[in-house]
Short mmCIF file of C-alpha atoms in Angstrom, two decimals:
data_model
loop_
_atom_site.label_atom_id
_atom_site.label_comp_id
_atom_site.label_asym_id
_atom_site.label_seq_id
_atom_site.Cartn_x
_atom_site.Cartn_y
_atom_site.Cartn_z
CA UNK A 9 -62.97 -25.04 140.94
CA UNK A 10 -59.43 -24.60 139.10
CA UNK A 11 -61.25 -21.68 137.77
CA UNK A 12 -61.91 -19.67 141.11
CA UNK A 13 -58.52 -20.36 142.02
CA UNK A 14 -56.80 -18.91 139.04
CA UNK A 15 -59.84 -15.78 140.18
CA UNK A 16 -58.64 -15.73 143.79
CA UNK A 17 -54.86 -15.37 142.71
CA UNK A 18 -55.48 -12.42 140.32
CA UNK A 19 -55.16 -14.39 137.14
CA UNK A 20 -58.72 -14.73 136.07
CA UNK A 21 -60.53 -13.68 133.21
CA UNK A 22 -59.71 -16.75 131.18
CA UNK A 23 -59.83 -16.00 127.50
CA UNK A 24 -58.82 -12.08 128.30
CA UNK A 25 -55.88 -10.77 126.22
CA UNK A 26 -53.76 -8.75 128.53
CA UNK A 27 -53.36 -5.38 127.44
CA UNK A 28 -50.35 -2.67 128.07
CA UNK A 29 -50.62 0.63 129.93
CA UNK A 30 -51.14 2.34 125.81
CA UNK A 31 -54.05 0.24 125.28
CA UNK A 32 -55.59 1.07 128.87
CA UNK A 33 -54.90 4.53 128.35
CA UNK A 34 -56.72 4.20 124.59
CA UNK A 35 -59.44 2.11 125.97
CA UNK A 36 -60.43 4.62 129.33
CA UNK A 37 -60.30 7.69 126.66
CA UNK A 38 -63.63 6.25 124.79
CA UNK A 39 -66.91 6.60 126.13
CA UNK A 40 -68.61 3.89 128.14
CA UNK A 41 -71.00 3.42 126.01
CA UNK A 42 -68.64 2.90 122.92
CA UNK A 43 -66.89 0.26 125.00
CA UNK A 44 -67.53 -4.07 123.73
CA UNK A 45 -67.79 -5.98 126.91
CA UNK A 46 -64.41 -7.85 126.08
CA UNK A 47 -63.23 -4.12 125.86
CA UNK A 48 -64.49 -3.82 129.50
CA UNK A 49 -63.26 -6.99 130.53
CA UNK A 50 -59.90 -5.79 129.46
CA UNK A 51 -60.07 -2.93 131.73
CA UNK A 52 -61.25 -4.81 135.03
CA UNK A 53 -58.41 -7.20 134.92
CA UNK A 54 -55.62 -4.15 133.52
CA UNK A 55 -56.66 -2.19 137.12
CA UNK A 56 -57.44 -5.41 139.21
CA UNK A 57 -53.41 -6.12 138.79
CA UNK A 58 -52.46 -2.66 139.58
CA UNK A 59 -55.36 -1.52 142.40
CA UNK A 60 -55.49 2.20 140.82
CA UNK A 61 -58.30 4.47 142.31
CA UNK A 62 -60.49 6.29 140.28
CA UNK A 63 -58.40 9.61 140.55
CA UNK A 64 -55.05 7.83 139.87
CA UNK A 65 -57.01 6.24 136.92
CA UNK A 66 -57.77 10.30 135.47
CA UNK A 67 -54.34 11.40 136.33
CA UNK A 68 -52.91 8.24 134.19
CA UNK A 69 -54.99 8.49 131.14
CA UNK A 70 -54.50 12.46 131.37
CA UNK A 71 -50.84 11.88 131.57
CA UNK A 72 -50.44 9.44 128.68
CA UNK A 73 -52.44 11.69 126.10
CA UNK A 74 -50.01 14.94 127.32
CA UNK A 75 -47.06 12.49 125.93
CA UNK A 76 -48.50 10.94 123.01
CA UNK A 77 -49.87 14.93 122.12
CA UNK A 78 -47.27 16.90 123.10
CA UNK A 79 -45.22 18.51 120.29
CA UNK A 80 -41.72 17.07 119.65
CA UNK A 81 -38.09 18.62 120.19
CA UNK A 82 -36.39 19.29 117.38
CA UNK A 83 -33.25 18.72 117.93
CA UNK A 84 -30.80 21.13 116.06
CA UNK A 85 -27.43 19.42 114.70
CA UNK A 86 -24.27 20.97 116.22
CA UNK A 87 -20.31 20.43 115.65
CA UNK A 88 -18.00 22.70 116.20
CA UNK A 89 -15.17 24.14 113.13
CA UNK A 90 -12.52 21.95 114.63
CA UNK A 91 -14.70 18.53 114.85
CA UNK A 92 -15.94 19.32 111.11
CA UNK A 93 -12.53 20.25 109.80
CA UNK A 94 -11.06 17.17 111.29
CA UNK A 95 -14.30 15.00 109.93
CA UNK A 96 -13.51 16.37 106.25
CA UNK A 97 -10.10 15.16 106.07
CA UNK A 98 -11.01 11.51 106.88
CA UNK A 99 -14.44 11.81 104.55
CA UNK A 100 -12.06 13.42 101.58
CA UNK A 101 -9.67 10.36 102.09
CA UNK A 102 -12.41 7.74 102.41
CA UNK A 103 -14.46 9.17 99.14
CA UNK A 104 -11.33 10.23 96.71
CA UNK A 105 -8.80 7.93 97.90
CA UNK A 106 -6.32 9.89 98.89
CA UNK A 107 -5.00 12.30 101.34
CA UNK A 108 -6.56 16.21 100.94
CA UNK A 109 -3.34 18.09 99.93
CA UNK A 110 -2.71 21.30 101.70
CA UNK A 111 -1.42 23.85 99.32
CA UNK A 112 0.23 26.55 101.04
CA UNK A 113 -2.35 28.48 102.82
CA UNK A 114 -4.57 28.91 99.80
CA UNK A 115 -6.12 25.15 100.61
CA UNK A 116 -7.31 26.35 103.88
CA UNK A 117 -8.24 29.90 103.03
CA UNK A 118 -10.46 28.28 100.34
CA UNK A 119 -11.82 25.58 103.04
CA UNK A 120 -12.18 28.16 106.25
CA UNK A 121 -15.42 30.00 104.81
CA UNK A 122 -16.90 26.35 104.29
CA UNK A 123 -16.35 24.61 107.83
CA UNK A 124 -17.36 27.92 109.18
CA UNK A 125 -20.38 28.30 107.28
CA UNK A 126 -21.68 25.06 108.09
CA UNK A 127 -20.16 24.80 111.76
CA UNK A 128 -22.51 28.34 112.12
CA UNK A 129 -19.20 29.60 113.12
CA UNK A 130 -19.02 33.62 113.59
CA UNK A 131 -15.60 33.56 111.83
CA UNK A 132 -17.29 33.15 108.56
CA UNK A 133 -18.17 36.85 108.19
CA UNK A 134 -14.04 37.43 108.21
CA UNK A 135 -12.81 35.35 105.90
CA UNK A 136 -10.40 35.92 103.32
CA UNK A 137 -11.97 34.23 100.94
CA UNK A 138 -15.52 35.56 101.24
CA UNK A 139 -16.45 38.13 98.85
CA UNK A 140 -18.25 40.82 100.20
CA UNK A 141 -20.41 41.66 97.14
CA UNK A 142 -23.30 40.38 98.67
CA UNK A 143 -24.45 40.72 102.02
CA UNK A 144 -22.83 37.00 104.02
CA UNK A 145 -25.75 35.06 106.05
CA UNK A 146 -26.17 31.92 107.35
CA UNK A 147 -29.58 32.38 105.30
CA UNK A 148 -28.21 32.23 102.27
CA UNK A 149 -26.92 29.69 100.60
CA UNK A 150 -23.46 29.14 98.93
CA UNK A 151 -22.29 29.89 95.67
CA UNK A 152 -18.68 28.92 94.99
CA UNK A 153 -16.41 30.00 92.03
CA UNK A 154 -12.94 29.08 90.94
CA UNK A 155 -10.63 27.94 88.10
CA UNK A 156 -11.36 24.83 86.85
CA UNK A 157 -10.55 21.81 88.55
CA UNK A 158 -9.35 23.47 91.63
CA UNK A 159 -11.50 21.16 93.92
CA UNK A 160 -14.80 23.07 94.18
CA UNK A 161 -16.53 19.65 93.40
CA UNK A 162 -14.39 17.26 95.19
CA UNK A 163 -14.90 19.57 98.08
CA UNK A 164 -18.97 20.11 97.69
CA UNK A 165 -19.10 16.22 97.44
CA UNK A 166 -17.13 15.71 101.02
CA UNK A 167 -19.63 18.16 102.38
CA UNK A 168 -22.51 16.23 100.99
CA UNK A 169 -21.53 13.10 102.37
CA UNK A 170 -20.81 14.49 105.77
CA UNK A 171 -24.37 16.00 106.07
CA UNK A 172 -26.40 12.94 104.05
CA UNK A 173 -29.93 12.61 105.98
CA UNK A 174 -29.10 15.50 108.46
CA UNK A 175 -32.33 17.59 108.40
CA UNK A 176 -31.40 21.89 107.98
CA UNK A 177 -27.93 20.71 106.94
CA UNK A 178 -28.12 18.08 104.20
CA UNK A 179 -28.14 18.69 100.77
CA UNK A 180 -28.21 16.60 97.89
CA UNK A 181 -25.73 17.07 94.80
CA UNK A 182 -26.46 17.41 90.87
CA UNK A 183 -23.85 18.38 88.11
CA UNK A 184 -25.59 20.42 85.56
CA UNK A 185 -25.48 18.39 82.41
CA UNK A 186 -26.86 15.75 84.44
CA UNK A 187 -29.88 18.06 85.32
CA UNK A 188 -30.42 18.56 81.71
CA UNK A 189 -30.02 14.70 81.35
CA UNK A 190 -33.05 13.87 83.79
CA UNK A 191 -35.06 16.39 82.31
CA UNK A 192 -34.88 14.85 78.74
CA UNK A 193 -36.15 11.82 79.98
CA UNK A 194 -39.33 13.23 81.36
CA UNK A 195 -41.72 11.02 78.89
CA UNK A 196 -44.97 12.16 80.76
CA UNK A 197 -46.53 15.00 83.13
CA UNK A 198 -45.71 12.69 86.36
CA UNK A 199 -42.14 12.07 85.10
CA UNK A 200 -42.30 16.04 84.57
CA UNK A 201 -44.03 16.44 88.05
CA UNK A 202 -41.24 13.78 89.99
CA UNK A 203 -38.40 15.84 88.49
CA UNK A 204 -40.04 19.39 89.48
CA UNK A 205 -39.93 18.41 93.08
CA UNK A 206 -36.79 16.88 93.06
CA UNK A 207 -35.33 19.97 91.20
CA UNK A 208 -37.92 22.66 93.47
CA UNK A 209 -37.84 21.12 97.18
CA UNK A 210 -34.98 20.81 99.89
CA UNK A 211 -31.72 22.04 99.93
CA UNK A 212 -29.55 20.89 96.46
CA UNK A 213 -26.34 21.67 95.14
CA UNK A 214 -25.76 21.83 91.29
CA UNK A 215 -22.20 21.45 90.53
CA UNK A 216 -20.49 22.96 87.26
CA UNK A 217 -23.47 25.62 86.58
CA UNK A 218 -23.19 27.86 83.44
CA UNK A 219 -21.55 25.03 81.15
CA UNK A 220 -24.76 22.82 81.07
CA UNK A 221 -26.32 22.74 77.31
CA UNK A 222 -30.11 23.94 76.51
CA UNK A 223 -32.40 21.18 77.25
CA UNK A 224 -34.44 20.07 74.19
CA UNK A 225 -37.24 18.20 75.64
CA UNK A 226 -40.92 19.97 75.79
CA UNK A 227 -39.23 22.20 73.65
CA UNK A 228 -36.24 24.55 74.12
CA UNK A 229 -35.89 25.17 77.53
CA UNK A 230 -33.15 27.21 79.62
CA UNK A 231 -33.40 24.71 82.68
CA UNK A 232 -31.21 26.13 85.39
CA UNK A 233 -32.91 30.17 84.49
CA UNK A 234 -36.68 28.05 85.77
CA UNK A 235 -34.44 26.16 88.33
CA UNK A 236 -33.11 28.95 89.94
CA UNK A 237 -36.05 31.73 89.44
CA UNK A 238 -38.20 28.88 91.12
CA UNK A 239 -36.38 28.11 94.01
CA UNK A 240 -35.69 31.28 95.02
CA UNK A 241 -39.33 32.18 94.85
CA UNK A 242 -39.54 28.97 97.47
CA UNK A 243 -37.07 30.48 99.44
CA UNK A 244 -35.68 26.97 99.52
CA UNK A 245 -31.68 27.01 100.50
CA UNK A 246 -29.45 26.66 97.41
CA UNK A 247 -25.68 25.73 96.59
CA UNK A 248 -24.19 26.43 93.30
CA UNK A 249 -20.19 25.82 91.75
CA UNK A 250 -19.05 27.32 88.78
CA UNK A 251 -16.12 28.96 86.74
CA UNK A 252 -15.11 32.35 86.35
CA UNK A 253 -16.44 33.62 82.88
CA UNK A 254 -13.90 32.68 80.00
CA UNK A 255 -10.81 35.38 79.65
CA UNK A 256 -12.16 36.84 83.46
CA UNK A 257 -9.57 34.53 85.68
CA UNK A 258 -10.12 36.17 89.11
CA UNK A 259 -13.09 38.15 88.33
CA UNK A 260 -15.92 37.65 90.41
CA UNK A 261 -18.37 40.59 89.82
CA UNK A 262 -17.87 39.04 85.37
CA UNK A 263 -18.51 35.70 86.90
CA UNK A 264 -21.67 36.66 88.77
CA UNK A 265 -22.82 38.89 85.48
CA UNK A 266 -22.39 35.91 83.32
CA UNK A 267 -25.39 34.22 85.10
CA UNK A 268 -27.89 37.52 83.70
CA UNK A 269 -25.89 37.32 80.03
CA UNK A 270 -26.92 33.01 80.41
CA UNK A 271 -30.27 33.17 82.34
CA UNK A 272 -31.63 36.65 82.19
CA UNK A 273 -31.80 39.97 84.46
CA UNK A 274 -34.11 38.66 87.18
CA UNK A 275 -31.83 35.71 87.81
CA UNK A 276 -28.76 38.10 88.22
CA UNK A 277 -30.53 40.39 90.56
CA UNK A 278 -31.81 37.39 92.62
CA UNK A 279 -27.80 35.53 93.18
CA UNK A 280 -27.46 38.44 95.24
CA UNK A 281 -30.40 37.73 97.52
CA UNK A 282 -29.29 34.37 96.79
CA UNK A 283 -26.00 33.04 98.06
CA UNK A 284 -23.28 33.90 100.17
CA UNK A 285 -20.21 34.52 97.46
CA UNK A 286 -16.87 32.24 97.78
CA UNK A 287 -13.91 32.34 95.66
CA UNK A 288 -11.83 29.03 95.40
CA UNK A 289 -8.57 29.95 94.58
CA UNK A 290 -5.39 28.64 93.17
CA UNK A 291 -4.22 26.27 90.46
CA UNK A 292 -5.88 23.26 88.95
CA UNK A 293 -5.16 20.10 90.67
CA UNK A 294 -5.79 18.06 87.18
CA UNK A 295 -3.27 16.80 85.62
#
């Protein structure tokens, strides 16, 4: 008796675990056949609540697998030159504890190709401080040389920070001794394996490139020349920092040959395909 009442006010099916619209979309996909009875039961009571007609039953189940199938946007970060500028004072403050001091113009000239480069702001092709001895693209990736201390890295690491876990943007940050570091502690093929796709895949900056010793473990080995020759044939996005070449203050085309003279011809031919070419000038801010 209590039982036909609970039918008669659209309760029934004691015993039945209610199911959402996913599951009754899931469950009206399979075949008949393939179907428990509890499976059935499930369905009755789903469309006995909601009254749907055959067709609106199609039309449902045809609509829920166009979602769950259907490809997802992508959607592309944006910020303008003025929001990112304004975003890497307060990250320089917050990470280095202090205020970023404007020098003069030459602290801005050095920034402006960087906020425009990753703002995909047009003014990047005209700025002072992009060389021109390789072709500029937003392709390319960056590679930055200046005096020592000048504030290449403190800069690089703002950037890094900014973009952390932004996909097409992000990058994550190595100096190049401790590259060399990480290497000599590969102690088997998977810790050689781990640190080839850490080293290979995604977009990475190496900071301080050119001053990093010969790595010693599986023999002699000139990292940053398989580094560098590999991602490139990955065509994975790379940022590099360096100094000018000792007794060449100023020089970038010595700078750029001292990569060949350090990691052979094919590497020097490929920085130009490479990066886009920023000098960081002025004095050292080390004291």
């Amino acid at each position: 008796m209590e039982n036909n009442q609970l039918q008669s006010n659209g309760i029934g099916n004691i015993g039945v675990t209610p199911i959402g619209p996913h599951k009754y979309n899931y469950l009206k996909s399979k075949s008949l056949d393939d179907l428990t009875d509890f499976e059935k039961t499930q369905i009755q009571t789903y469309e006995a609540k909601r009254n749907y007609s055959p067709e609106e039953t199609i039309l449902k189940t045809a609509d829920y697998f166009e979602k769950i199938y259907k490809p997802k946007e992508i959607k592309v970060f944006e910020i303008t030159a003025l929001q990112l500028y304004k975003l890497f004072k307060a990250k320089f403050r917050q990470i280095h504890g202090k205020k970023l001091q404007i020098v003069q113009n030459v602290t801005i000239e050095n920034l402006e190709p960087l906020i425009y480069y990753f703002s995909k702001d047009e003014r990047f092709f005209k700025c002072k401080n992009l060389s021109n001895i390789t072709d500029p693209s937003f392709d390319k990736g960056l590679l930055i040389i200046g005096p020592f201390g000048n504030g290449k890295t403190s800069t690089m690491k703002v950037f890094e920070e900014i973009f952390k876990g932004i996909s097409g943007i992000g990058f994550r940050g190595f100096s190049a001794n401790e590259v060399v570091v990480m290497f000599e502690k590969c102690s088997s093929e998977t810790d050689r394996t781990d640190f080839e796709n850490l080293m290979y895949k995604g977009t990475r900056y190496f900071d301080d490139v050119k001053t990093e010793r010969i790595a010693s473990n599986y023999g002699k080995v000139n990292l940053f020349k398989e580094i560098i020759e590999e991602r490139y044939n990955r065509k994975v996005k790379t940022h590099i920092t360096c100094n000018f070449k000792e007794g060449y203050q100023g020089d970038i085309e010595m700078a750029l040959a001292e990569f060949g003279e350090k990691y052979g011809a094919r590497v020097d031919d490929r920085m130009f395909e490479m990066f886009n070419v920023i000098e960081f000038k002025g004095k050292s801010f080390r004291k």
